[in-house]
Short mmCIF file of C-alpha atoms and ligand atoms in Angstrom, two decimals:
data_model
loop_
_atom_site.label_atom_id
_atom_site.label_comp_id
_atom_site.label_asym_id
_atom_site.label_seq_id
_atom_site.Cartn_x
_atom_site.Cartn_y
_atom_site.Cartn_z
CA UNK B 1 -5.29 -18.44 -17.27
CA UNK B 2 -8.84 -17.80 -18.54
CA UNK B 3 -9.33 -14.55 -16.65
CA UNK B 4 -8.04 -12.64 -13.66
CA UNK B 5 -10.70 -14.02 -11.32
CA UNK B 6 -9.46 -17.54 -12.15
CA UNK B 7 -5.91 -16.35 -11.65
CA UNK B 8 -6.86 -14.92 -8.25
CA UNK B 9 -8.41 -18.23 -7.19
CA UNK B 10 -5.33 -20.10 -8.44
CA UNK B 11 -3.08 -17.80 -6.37
CA UNK B 12 -5.20 -18.38 -3.24
CA UNK B 13 -4.98 -22.17 -3.75
CA UNK B 14 -1.26 -22.01 -4.43
CA UNK B 15 -0.70 -19.88 -1.31
CA UNK B 16 -2.38 -22.57 0.78
CA UNK B 17 -0.89 -25.61 -0.92
CA UNK B 18 2.67 -24.32 -0.61
CA UNK B 19 2.57 -22.99 2.96
CA UNK B 20 2.18 -19.25 2.37
CA UNK B 21 -1.28 -18.39 3.74
CA UNK B 22 -3.81 -20.53 5.60
CA UNK B 23 -7.33 -19.56 6.72
CA UNK B 24 -7.19 -18.87 10.47
CA UNK B 25 -8.29 -21.74 12.74
CA UNK B 26 -9.16 -23.73 9.66
CA UNK B 27 -10.00 -26.93 11.58
CA UNK B 28 -13.01 -24.99 12.91
CA UNK B 29 -13.89 -23.85 9.37
CA UNK B 30 -11.89 -20.63 9.64
CA UNK B 31 -12.69 -17.16 10.87
CA UNK B 32 -13.89 -14.70 8.27
CA UNK B 33 -11.22 -12.31 6.99
CA UNK B 34 -8.55 -13.59 9.38
CA UNK B 35 -5.55 -15.47 8.00
CA UNK B 36 -2.37 -17.17 9.22
CA UNK B 37 0.95 -17.02 7.44
CA UNK B 38 2.63 -20.39 6.99
CA UNK B 39 6.28 -21.40 6.89
CA UNK B 40 7.13 -19.67 3.59
CA UNK B 41 4.53 -16.92 3.94
CA UNK B 42 6.02 -15.72 7.21
CA UNK B 43 9.48 -15.60 5.62
CA UNK B 44 8.19 -13.61 2.65
CA UNK B 45 6.30 -11.28 4.99
CA UNK B 46 9.38 -10.72 7.12
CA UNK B 47 11.48 -9.94 4.04
CA UNK B 48 8.93 -7.36 2.85
CA UNK B 49 8.92 -5.86 6.36
CA UNK B 50 12.71 -5.67 6.43
CA UNK B 51 12.82 -4.15 2.97
CA UNK B 52 10.46 -1.36 4.07
CA UNK B 53 12.03 -0.89 7.50
CA UNK B 54 15.58 -0.75 6.17
CA UNK B 55 14.73 1.67 3.41
CA UNK B 56 12.79 3.95 5.79
CA UNK B 57 15.11 3.97 8.78
CA UNK B 58 18.47 3.53 7.02
CA UNK B 59 18.16 5.39 3.74
CA UNK B 60 16.63 8.47 5.39
CA UNK B 61 18.90 9.67 8.16
CA UNK B 62 16.11 11.74 9.74
CA UNK B 63 13.69 8.82 10.24
CA UNK B 64 13.75 6.56 13.29
CA UNK B 65 11.56 3.59 14.15
CA UNK B 66 9.49 2.71 17.21
CA UNK B 67 7.36 -0.20 18.39
CA UNK B 68 4.35 1.08 20.35
CA UNK B 69 1.75 -1.06 22.14
CA UNK B 70 -1.49 -2.12 20.47
CA UNK B 71 -3.54 -1.04 23.50
CA UNK B 72 -3.62 2.69 24.06
CA UNK B 73 -5.37 4.92 26.55
CA UNK B 74 -9.05 5.13 25.49
CA UNK B 75 -8.87 8.92 25.21
CA UNK B 76 -6.39 8.49 22.34
CA UNK B 77 -9.25 7.42 20.09
CA UNK B 78 -11.47 10.29 21.11
CA UNK B 79 -8.67 12.75 20.38
CA UNK B 80 -7.86 11.09 17.05
CA UNK B 81 -11.50 11.32 15.96
CA UNK B 82 -11.88 7.57 15.54
CA UNK B 83 -14.65 7.23 18.14
CA UNK B 84 -16.81 9.77 16.31
CA UNK B 85 -15.67 9.49 12.72
CA UNK B 86 -14.25 6.05 11.97
CA UNK B 87 -17.50 4.86 10.49
CA UNK B 88 -18.64 3.26 7.31
CA UNK B 89 -22.14 3.69 5.91
CA UNK B 90 -23.85 0.29 5.98
CA UNK B 91 -27.08 -1.13 4.68
CA UNK B 92 -28.88 -4.38 5.60
CA UNK B 93 -30.85 -6.61 3.30
CA UNK B 94 -34.20 -7.23 5.04
CA UNK B 95 -34.57 -10.77 3.74
CA UNK B 96 -31.09 -12.23 4.27
CA UNK B 97 -30.24 -9.89 7.19
CA UNK B 98 -26.83 -9.57 5.58
CA UNK B 99 -25.05 -6.26 6.16
CA UNK B 100 -23.07 -4.53 3.41
CA UNK B 101 -20.76 -1.58 3.24
CA UNK B 102 -22.62 0.74 0.88
CA UNK B 103 -19.60 1.50 -1.32
CA UNK B 104 -18.76 -2.20 -1.64
CA UNK B 105 -22.33 -3.08 -2.57
CA UNK B 106 -22.41 -0.43 -5.30
CA UNK B 107 -18.89 -1.28 -6.51
CA UNK B 108 -19.90 -4.96 -6.73
CA UNK B 109 -22.91 -3.97 -8.86
CA UNK B 110 -20.69 -1.80 -11.12
CA UNK B 111 -18.24 -4.71 -11.50
CA UNK B 112 -21.09 -7.01 -12.56
CA UNK B 113 -22.27 -4.47 -15.13
CA UNK B 114 -18.75 -4.14 -16.47
CA UNK B 115 -18.50 -7.92 -16.89
CA UNK B 116 -21.79 -7.82 -18.82
CA UNK B 117 -20.35 -5.12 -21.10
CA UNK B 118 -22.41 -2.24 -19.59
CA UNK B 119 -19.37 -0.03 -19.15
CA UNK B 120 -21.32 3.23 -19.33
CA UNK B 121 -23.75 2.26 -16.56
CA UNK B 122 -20.86 1.01 -14.37
CA UNK B 123 -18.95 4.27 -14.74
CA UNK B 124 -22.02 6.44 -14.17
CA UNK B 125 -23.04 4.53 -11.01
CA UNK B 126 -19.52 4.82 -9.58
CA UNK B 127 -19.36 8.55 -10.34
CA UNK B 128 -22.71 9.15 -8.68
CA UNK B 129 -21.60 7.08 -5.68
CA UNK B 130 -18.38 9.11 -5.25
CA UNK B 131 -20.30 12.39 -5.39
CA UNK B 132 -22.92 11.21 -2.87
CA UNK B 133 -20.32 9.73 -0.49
CA UNK B 134 -18.39 13.00 -0.55
CA UNK B 135 -21.53 14.78 0.72
CA UNK B 136 -22.53 12.00 3.17
CA UNK B 137 -25.83 11.99 1.26
CA UNK B 138 -27.27 8.71 2.56
CA UNK B 139 -30.75 9.30 1.15
CA UNK B 140 -29.17 9.83 -2.28
CA UNK B 141 -27.11 6.64 -1.93
CA UNK B 142 -30.19 4.64 -0.92
CA UNK B 143 -32.00 5.99 -3.98
CA UNK B 144 -29.06 4.99 -6.18
CA UNK B 145 -29.29 1.43 -4.81
CA UNK B 146 -33.09 1.34 -5.25
CA UNK B 147 -33.11 2.91 -8.73
CA UNK B 148 -30.63 0.33 -9.99
CA UNK B 149 -32.42 -2.53 -8.20
CA UNK B 150 -29.15 -3.66 -6.67
CA UNK B 151 -29.64 -7.11 -5.21
CA UNK B 152 -28.30 -8.93 -2.16
CA UNK B 153 -26.00 -11.79 -3.25
CA UNK B 154 -27.55 -14.07 -0.59
CA UNK B 155 -31.32 -13.46 -0.83
CA UNK B 156 -31.37 -12.14 -4.39
CA UNK B 157 -33.84 -9.41 -3.32
CA UNK B 158 -33.66 -5.60 -3.35
CA UNK B 159 -35.44 -4.96 -0.05
CA UNK B 160 -33.03 -2.74 1.90
CA UNK B 161 -33.04 -0.90 5.23
CA UNK B 162 -32.00 2.74 5.45
CA UNK B 163 -28.28 3.46 5.46
CA UNK B 164 -26.64 3.83 8.88
CA UNK B 165 -23.13 4.49 10.14
CA UNK B 166 -21.17 1.74 11.97
CA UNK B 167 -17.92 2.23 13.84
CA UNK B 168 -15.13 -0.08 12.67
CA UNK B 169 -13.15 -0.30 15.92
CA UNK B 170 -13.01 -3.49 17.99
CA UNK B 171 -13.22 -2.93 21.73
CA UNK B 172 -12.41 -4.94 24.80
CA UNK B 173 -12.04 -4.38 28.55
CA UNK B 174 -9.06 -4.14 30.87
CA UNK B 175 -8.96 -6.26 34.07
CA UNK B 176 -11.47 -5.07 36.65
CA UNK B 177 -10.61 -1.39 36.48
CA UNK B 178 -12.65 -0.66 33.41
CA UNK B 179 -16.22 -1.71 32.87
CA UNK B 180 -17.19 -2.72 29.36
CA UNK B 181 -20.57 -1.04 29.96
CA UNK B 182 -18.89 2.30 30.27
CA UNK B 183 -18.65 3.71 26.74
CA UNK B 184 -16.13 6.29 27.94
CA UNK B 185 -13.68 3.68 29.15
CA UNK B 186 -13.62 1.12 26.38
CA UNK B 187 -10.17 -0.12 25.42
CA UNK B 188 -9.84 -0.41 21.66
CA UNK B 189 -7.66 -2.59 19.49
CA UNK B 190 -5.89 0.11 17.48
CA UNK B 191 -7.40 0.64 14.02
CA UNK B 192 -4.18 2.30 12.80
CA UNK B 193 -0.61 2.25 14.10
CA UNK B 194 -0.21 6.00 13.54
CA UNK B 195 -1.56 7.05 16.95
CA UNK B 196 1.25 5.16 18.72
CA UNK B 197 3.61 7.46 16.84
CA UNK B 198 1.69 10.67 17.60
CA UNK B 199 1.53 10.07 21.36
CA UNK B 200 5.29 9.38 21.37
CA UNK B 201 6.18 12.37 19.21
CA UNK B 202 7.82 14.38 22.00
CA UNK B 203 9.43 11.32 23.64
CA UNK B 204 11.24 10.51 20.40
CA UNK B 205 11.97 14.12 19.47
CA UNK B 206 13.55 14.87 22.85
CA UNK B 207 15.40 11.61 23.54
CA UNK B 208 16.56 11.31 19.90
CA UNK B 209 17.36 15.06 19.68
CA UNK B 210 15.45 15.08 16.41
CA UNK B 211 15.18 18.27 14.42
CA UNK B 212 12.20 19.05 12.20
CA UNK B 213 11.72 17.80 9.51
CA UNK B 214 11.97 14.25 10.84
CA UNK B 215 9.99 11.04 10.68
CA UNK B 216 8.94 8.19 12.97
CA UNK B 217 8.28 4.79 11.39
CA UNK B 218 6.47 1.80 12.80
CA UNK B 219 5.32 -1.65 11.74
CA UNK B 220 2.51 -3.31 13.65
CA UNK B 221 -0.89 -4.90 13.84
CA UNK B 222 -4.10 -2.95 13.31
CA UNK B 223 -7.68 -4.17 13.66
CA UNK B 224 -10.87 -3.15 11.90
CA UNK B 225 -14.28 -4.70 12.07
CA UNK B 226 -14.65 -4.73 8.30
CA UNK B 227 -18.23 -5.67 7.57
CA UNK B 228 -17.69 -6.89 4.07
CA UNK B 229 -14.39 -8.65 4.49
CA UNK B 230 -13.52 -10.59 1.38
CA UNK B 231 -10.95 -10.87 -1.35
CA UNK B 232 -8.50 -13.02 0.61
CA UNK B 233 -5.83 -10.98 2.43
CA UNK B 234 -6.77 -7.76 0.62
CA UNK B 235 -9.27 -6.75 3.31
CA UNK B 236 -8.74 -8.34 6.70
CA UNK B 237 -10.01 -7.79 10.21
CA UNK B 238 -6.54 -8.21 11.70
CA UNK B 239 -3.74 -6.88 9.53
CA UNK B 240 -0.38 -5.16 9.67
CA UNK B 241 0.53 -1.64 8.69
CA UNK B 242 3.88 -0.06 7.90
CA UNK B 243 3.42 3.62 8.65
CA UNK B 244 5.63 6.68 8.82
CA UNK B 245 4.66 10.07 10.19
CA UNK B 246 6.85 12.90 8.90
CA UNK B 247 6.81 15.99 11.15
CA UNK B 248 7.22 19.29 9.33
CA UNK B 249 6.87 23.06 9.67
CA UNK B 250 3.30 24.35 9.21
CA UNK B 251 2.80 25.66 5.70
CA UNK B 252 5.28 23.23 4.11
CA UNK B 253 2.81 20.35 3.83
CA UNK B 254 2.21 20.67 0.05
CA UNK B 255 5.91 20.39 -0.69
CA UNK B 256 6.39 17.35 1.61
CA UNK B 257 3.21 15.68 0.39
CA UNK B 258 4.54 15.79 -3.17
CA UNK B 259 7.98 14.68 -1.95
CA UNK B 260 6.60 11.58 -0.20
CA UNK B 261 4.35 10.69 -3.15
CA UNK B 262 7.44 10.57 -5.31
CA UNK B 263 9.65 8.77 -2.76
CA UNK B 264 7.10 6.09 -2.07
CA UNK B 265 6.47 5.48 -5.76
CA UNK B 266 10.24 5.11 -6.23
CA UNK B 267 10.29 2.50 -3.46
CA UNK B 268 7.60 0.48 -5.22
CA UNK B 269 9.32 0.78 -8.59
CA UNK B 270 12.61 -0.41 -7.08
CA UNK B 271 11.11 -3.91 -6.92
CA UNK B 272 11.10 -3.97 -10.71
CA UNK B 273 7.45 -4.97 -11.30
CA UNK B 274 7.06 -2.23 -13.95
CA UNK B 275 5.58 1.22 -13.62
CA UNK B 276 2.41 0.29 -15.52
CA UNK B 277 1.42 -1.77 -12.46
CA UNK B 278 0.96 1.35 -10.31
CA UNK B 279 -1.09 4.52 -10.44
CA UNK B 280 -2.03 7.38 -8.12
CA UNK B 281 -5.63 7.91 -7.13
CA UNK B 282 -6.53 11.21 -5.46
CA UNK B 283 -9.12 11.01 -2.69
CA UNK B 284 -12.34 12.91 -3.31
CA UNK B 285 -13.75 12.32 0.15
CA UNK B 286 -10.99 13.10 2.61
CA UNK B 287 -10.59 11.30 5.94
CA UNK B 288 -11.48 13.40 8.98
CA UNK B 289 -7.82 14.29 9.57
CA UNK B 290 -6.55 15.11 6.07
CA UNK B 291 -6.23 18.21 3.86
CA UNK B 292 -4.91 16.17 0.90
CA UNK B 293 -4.68 12.44 0.32
CA UNK B 294 -4.03 9.92 -2.40
CA UNK B 295 -3.53 6.20 -2.82
CA UNK B 296 -0.87 4.33 -4.68
CA UNK B 297 -2.95 1.71 -6.44
CA UNK B 298 -1.56 -1.60 -7.64
CA UNK B 299 -2.78 -3.75 -10.48
CA UNK B 300 -4.01 -6.75 -8.43
CA UNK B 301 -5.76 -9.64 -10.23
CA UNK B 302 -8.97 -8.08 -8.82
CA UNK B 303 -8.15 -4.80 -10.59
CA UNK B 304 -6.33 -1.59 -9.63
CA UNK B 305 -6.83 -1.22 -5.87
CA UNK B 306 -5.35 0.75 -2.98
CA UNK B 307 -1.98 -0.50 -1.79
CA UNK B 308 -0.66 2.52 0.11
CA UNK B 309 -2.08 5.82 1.32
CA UNK B 310 -0.23 9.14 1.48
CA UNK B 311 -1.98 11.66 3.66
CA UNK B 312 -1.33 15.27 4.56
CA UNK B 313 -2.71 15.10 8.13
CA UNK B 314 -2.12 18.78 9.03
CA UNK B 315 -1.71 19.33 12.81
CA UNK B 316 -5.03 17.55 13.44
CA UNK B 317 -3.69 14.70 15.59
CA UNK B 318 -1.09 16.52 17.68
CA UNK B 319 -3.43 19.46 18.26
CA UNK B 320 -6.17 17.18 19.49
CA UNK B 321 -3.79 15.17 21.69
CA UNK B 322 -2.63 18.46 23.21
CA UNK B 323 -6.22 19.46 23.88
CA UNK B 324 -7.35 16.10 25.33
CA UNK B 325 -4.17 15.34 27.32
CA UNK B 326 -3.59 18.95 28.41
CA UNK B 327 0.10 18.34 27.61
CA UNK B 328 1.84 20.65 25.18
CA UNK B 329 2.72 18.94 21.89
CA UNK B 330 4.88 21.77 20.63
CA UNK B 331 8.29 21.96 19.07
CA UNK B 332 10.68 24.88 19.46
CA UNK B 333 12.21 25.78 16.11
CA UNK B 334 15.31 28.03 15.95
CA UNK B 335 15.21 28.23 12.15
CA UNK B 336 14.46 31.61 10.66
CA UNK B 337 11.05 32.00 9.06
CA UNK B 338 11.74 33.76 5.73
CA UNK B 339 8.34 35.47 5.94
CA UNK B 340 9.12 37.29 9.22
CA UNK B 341 12.92 37.14 9.38
CA UNK B 342 12.55 35.79 12.95
CA UNK B 343 12.87 32.27 14.41
CA UNK B 344 9.78 30.13 13.92
CA UNK B 345 9.59 29.63 17.71
CA UNK B 346 7.00 27.22 19.19
CA UNK B 347 4.50 25.44 17.01
CA UNK B 348 2.57 22.20 16.69
CA UNK B 349 4.15 20.40 13.71
CA UNK B 350 2.20 19.40 10.63
CA UNK B 351 2.41 15.79 9.48
CA UNK B 352 2.61 13.96 6.18
CA UNK B 353 1.94 10.25 6.56
CA UNK B 354 2.82 7.27 4.38
CA UNK B 355 0.79 4.17 5.24
CA UNK B 356 1.09 0.82 3.51
CA UNK B 357 -0.65 -2.43 4.40
CA UNK B 358 1.92 -5.19 4.84
CA UNK B 359 -0.60 -7.88 3.90
CA UNK B 360 -1.63 -5.96 0.79
CA UNK B 361 2.01 -5.59 -0.16
CA UNK B 362 2.36 -9.35 0.36
CA UNK B 363 -0.60 -9.90 -1.97
CA UNK B 364 0.87 -7.51 -4.55
CA UNK B 365 4.19 -9.40 -4.52
CA UNK B 366 2.56 -12.83 -4.53
CA UNK B 367 0.10 -12.06 -7.32
CA UNK B 368 2.59 -10.26 -9.52
CA UNK B 369 5.20 -13.01 -9.18
CA UNK B 370 2.81 -15.92 -9.74
CA UNK B 371 3.33 -17.42 -13.16
CA UNK B 372 2.06 -20.57 -14.87
CA UNK B 373 4.29 -21.67 -17.74
CA UNK B 374 3.49 -24.14 -20.45
CA UNK B 375 6.69 -26.07 -21.18
CA UNK B 376 5.15 -28.67 -23.49
CA UNK B 377 7.16 -29.97 -26.42
CA UNK B 378 6.14 -32.13 -29.39
CA UNK B 379 7.15 -35.16 -27.33
CA UNK B 380 5.49 -34.41 -24.00
CA UNK B 381 3.09 -32.20 -22.13
CA UNK B 382 4.72 -30.19 -19.35
CA UNK B 383 4.09 -27.09 -17.26
CA UNK B 384 5.36 -25.41 -14.15
CA UNK B 385 4.08 -22.88 -11.63
CA UNK B 386 6.63 -20.52 -10.24
CA UNK B 387 6.83 -17.53 -7.98
CA UNK B 388 9.21 -15.12 -9.63
CA UNK B 389 10.08 -13.28 -6.42
CA UNK B 390 12.89 -10.71 -6.49
CA UNK B 391 15.71 -12.68 -4.76
CA UNK B 392 15.85 -10.29 -1.80
CA UNK B 393 12.18 -11.03 -1.01
CA UNK B 394 12.21 -14.77 -1.72
CA UNK B 395 11.46 -16.84 1.41
CA UNK B 396 14.20 -19.29 0.54
CA UNK B 397 17.28 -18.04 -1.29
CA UNK B 398 19.05 -21.27 -2.11
CA UNK B 399 18.22 -24.97 -2.33
CA UNK B 400 21.12 -27.38 -1.86
CA UNK B 401 20.45 -30.75 -3.46
CA UNK B 402 22.63 -33.85 -3.63
CA UNK B 403 21.90 -35.58 -6.96
CA UNK B 404 21.55 -38.93 -5.18
CA UNK B 405 21.32 -39.96 -1.55
CA UNK B 406 24.64 -41.85 -1.57
CA UNK B 407 28.26 -41.84 -2.79
CA UNK B 408 29.24 -39.05 -0.39
CA UNK B 409 27.07 -36.46 -2.22
CA UNK B 410 24.87 -35.64 0.82
CA UNK B 411 28.03 -34.88 2.80
CA UNK B 412 29.22 -32.41 0.15
CA UNK B 413 25.78 -30.77 0.01
CA UNK B 414 25.74 -30.48 3.81
CA UNK B 415 29.09 -28.69 3.66
CA UNK B 416 27.62 -26.14 1.22
CA UNK B 417 24.66 -25.70 3.60
CA UNK B 418 27.04 -25.06 6.50
CA UNK B 419 28.93 -22.50 4.46
CA UNK B 420 25.77 -20.58 3.48
CA UNK B 421 23.11 -20.97 6.17
CA UNK B 422 24.39 -18.26 8.49
CA UNK B 423 24.26 -15.73 5.61
CA UNK B 424 20.80 -16.46 4.13
CA UNK B 425 17.93 -18.95 4.24
CA UNK B 426 18.84 -22.28 2.59
CA UNK B 427 16.90 -25.47 2.05
CA UNK B 428 18.34 -28.98 1.93
CA UNK B 429 16.46 -31.78 0.20
CA UNK B 430 17.47 -35.24 -1.01
CA UNK B 431 14.10 -36.94 -1.64
CA UNK B 432 12.65 -37.47 -5.18
CA UNK B 433 14.16 -36.91 -8.59
CA UNK B 434 16.13 -33.76 -9.17
CA UNK B 435 13.48 -32.53 -11.65
CA UNK B 436 10.71 -32.81 -9.04
CA UNK B 437 12.86 -31.04 -6.47
CA UNK B 438 13.52 -28.16 -8.89
CA UNK B 439 9.80 -27.75 -9.55
CA UNK B 440 9.01 -27.67 -5.84
CA UNK B 441 11.58 -24.91 -5.42
CA UNK B 442 10.07 -22.99 -8.37
CA UNK B 443 6.68 -23.21 -6.67
CA UNK B 444 7.94 -21.48 -3.51
CA UNK B 445 10.04 -19.02 -5.47
CA UNK B 446 13.60 -20.15 -4.63
CA UNK B 447 15.83 -18.25 -7.09
CA UNK B 448 18.83 -20.63 -6.99
CA UNK B 449 19.30 -24.39 -6.71
CA UNK B 450 22.74 -26.00 -6.54
CA UNK B 451 23.22 -29.69 -7.16
CA UNK B 452 26.20 -31.72 -5.99
CA UNK B 453 26.85 -34.64 -8.37
CA UNK B 454 29.63 -37.14 -9.06
CA UNK B 455 31.72 -34.57 -10.90
CA UNK B 456 31.71 -32.46 -7.74
CA UNK B 457 33.84 -35.15 -6.11
CA UNK B 458 36.40 -34.79 -8.87
CA UNK B 459 36.68 -31.06 -9.43
CA UNK B 460 34.70 -29.31 -6.63
CA UNK B 461 32.19 -27.85 -9.09
CA UNK B 462 28.39 -27.91 -8.70
CA UNK B 463 25.49 -27.16 -11.03
CA UNK B 464 23.70 -23.92 -10.31
CA UNK B 465 20.16 -23.67 -11.75
CA UNK B 466 18.47 -20.31 -12.19
CA UNK B 467 14.74 -20.35 -11.41
CA UNK B 468 13.51 -17.87 -14.05
CA UNK B 469 15.42 -19.18 -17.05
CA UNK B 470 15.93 -22.78 -15.84
CA UNK B 471 19.44 -22.45 -17.27
CA UNK B 472 22.17 -24.41 -15.52
CA UNK B 473 25.91 -23.85 -15.34
CA UNK B 474 28.83 -25.33 -13.48
CA UNK B 475 30.57 -23.21 -10.91
CA UNK B 476 33.17 -23.86 -8.25
CA UNK B 477 31.44 -24.61 -4.98
CA UNK B 478 33.37 -21.81 -3.28
CA UNK B 479 31.44 -19.38 -5.50
CA UNK B 480 27.91 -20.40 -4.38
CA UNK B 481 27.69 -18.13 -1.37
CA UNK B 482 29.05 -15.13 -3.26
CA UNK B 483 26.59 -15.49 -6.18
CA UNK B 484 23.57 -15.66 -3.88
CA UNK B 485 24.81 -12.81 -1.66
CA UNK B 486 25.23 -10.58 -4.71
CA UNK B 487 21.67 -11.28 -5.87
CA UNK B 488 20.01 -10.54 -2.52
CA UNK B 489 21.80 -7.28 -1.69
N1 LIG E 501 -3.04 5.75 9.26
C1 LIG E 501 -3.75 5.93 8.05
C2 LIG E 501 -4.52 4.76 7.65
O1 LIG E 501 -4.68 3.81 8.40
P1 LIG E 501 -5.87 3.74 5.64
O2 LIG E 501 -5.96 4.21 4.21
O3 LIG E 501 -7.13 3.48 6.37
O4 LIG E 501 -5.00 4.84 6.37
C3 LIG E 501 -3.65 2.46 5.20
O5 LIG E 501 -4.96 2.43 5.68
C4 LIG E 501 -3.31 1.16 4.49
O6 LIG E 501 -3.58 0.06 5.36
C5 LIG E 501 -4.13 0.90 3.25
O7 LIG E 501 -3.57 1.52 2.11
C6 LIG E 501 -4.08 -0.61 3.14
O8 LIG E 501 -2.89 -1.01 2.48
C7 LIG E 501 -4.01 -1.05 4.59
N2 LIG E 501 -5.34 -1.51 5.06
C8 LIG E 501 -6.36 -0.75 5.49
N3 LIG E 501 -7.40 -1.52 5.85
C9 LIG E 501 -7.03 -2.80 5.64
C10 LIG E 501 -7.67 -4.07 5.82
N4 LIG E 501 -8.90 -4.17 6.33
N5 LIG E 501 -6.98 -5.18 5.48
C11 LIG E 501 -5.72 -5.12 4.99
N6 LIG E 501 -5.08 -3.95 4.81
C12 LIG E 501 -5.70 -2.80 5.13
#
C-alpha cells in the first residue's frame, strides 16, 4: 500500500464490497455520516459487543448491565449539563457557507503541513489550538485561523465568520403533549448512553442489592449532530457506545481512575494487536463533568485517534439529578471511614466512567486486521486480501466446502454443517473452484475452511485450511467442531 490514506480508502471499499458497511440509504446517494452494517459487518459488530459485554458483566462480579431507553425526560439533559455545555465551537466560510468545527479545521491544516514536511508549523499550530481551546478563547482561535490563512476546502478562500458555539444534540417532539416550539420541553435523542445509567442508579442499587464500589454497564445508540462528519465510521451522527459507570466512595476517584485505565488497556491488549498500537492521551480541556480524563488512542490508518474515554466524573451527574428531580440520589454506606473511625453514612457516590465507541472499535479491528499479501511466484502473479480477525471476533468461524458438487461430497459437508452450526456461525458453499472459495473466505476473515473430498468417503478425514498461514492438514471429521471451539473460546 502506497500510504495510509490509500490503505484507508482500500478498507472502506473492501468493507462495502464484502458486506461489512454500506452508506445509509445509498440508493438515494446516502446520508452523510450515517452507515448501515451489512451481513458480515453486523456479525462482527455483535461479536465485538459480546466480547465487551461478557468481559464487563461476567469477569467483574460487581458490574451488572442494563438497557435503558434512548428517549429520556427532557430535564435529564438540563441536569447533565448537555443543554448548556454540549457545544462545539464552529466557524463558517463566508463564500462556500460551509460550517466547520474549529478544532477539525485547524487539525486538517496541521495535517496538510505535516504532509508537506512542515512538522514544526504543524506542531506549533496544534499546541496553540489546545491552549486556546482550554481557555475558550474564540478570538484567539479566529486569529490563529486568520494568521495561518487557513482555507475552506470547498471555496478555497480564507474569509471566515466569527466563531460561535453550536449544540450537538438532535431534538424531536413527543405526540401532541409537547410542542417543538417550547425549548424547555424538547425531547432529545441521547448524545451519550451514560445518563440512562445515572437515572437508574438507585433502581439497580436497590433491586440488585449492590454494594459500593459497583458498576452499571450498557450498550446502546447515541446521536450527535457532528458538523464535520467524515472519516467513514470514525465520526458518525448515529453511533453506538459501550459505557460503564463505576460508583465509588468520594475521595477514592484517583485510585479507581488509575485502576480503570489499566483494566481497559488490558482488555484492548487481550485482542493481541500489539501494545504499540495504543497510547494514552490526557485531556487538557476537561468536559463539563470531569475532574480527570484521558483517551485510549488507537493507531488507525488516519493516525493515532481516540478509541475510548476514561473519565473521573465526580458526583456531578448524580448531584445534579438529585437537584433537578428533587429525589435523593444517596447511598448509605456502613463501611468505616478510616479518617473518622465512623461509618461513612449517606453520600452521593462519585463515578469513574469507561466509554468506548462500538463503531470505532469496529474500525480499529477492521483496519488492523486488513492485509494485502503478494503471493506471486516466478511462474505467476498472485495476491490475496484477508481480514486477519481474532477467531472469536470473526463473523464466520468455519466454511464447509465440498470439493465438487457430486459424488456424495455435498451430503458429507452438510453433515459437518449440521454438527457445527448450533455451536458457531458456519458457511456452506459449493460454487466455483476450491481456490476461489478459499480466497472469498479470506476476504471476510473466516479463520477455518474444511473441505470434504473423495478421501473423506474412504477414511472420514477432511482437509482443514488455516486462513493466516494457508497451511492445510488432514483431520478426522469428528475433530472439526472441537478445533474451532477451542480457537473461539
Ligand atoms: N459518556 C461519555 C462520552 O460520551 P465521549 O468521549 O464524548 O464521552 C465516548 O465519547 C466514545 O464514544 C469516544 O471515545 C468514541 O469512541 C465514541 N464516539 C463519540 N462520538 C462519536 C461519533 N460521532 N461517532 C462515533 N463514535 C463516537
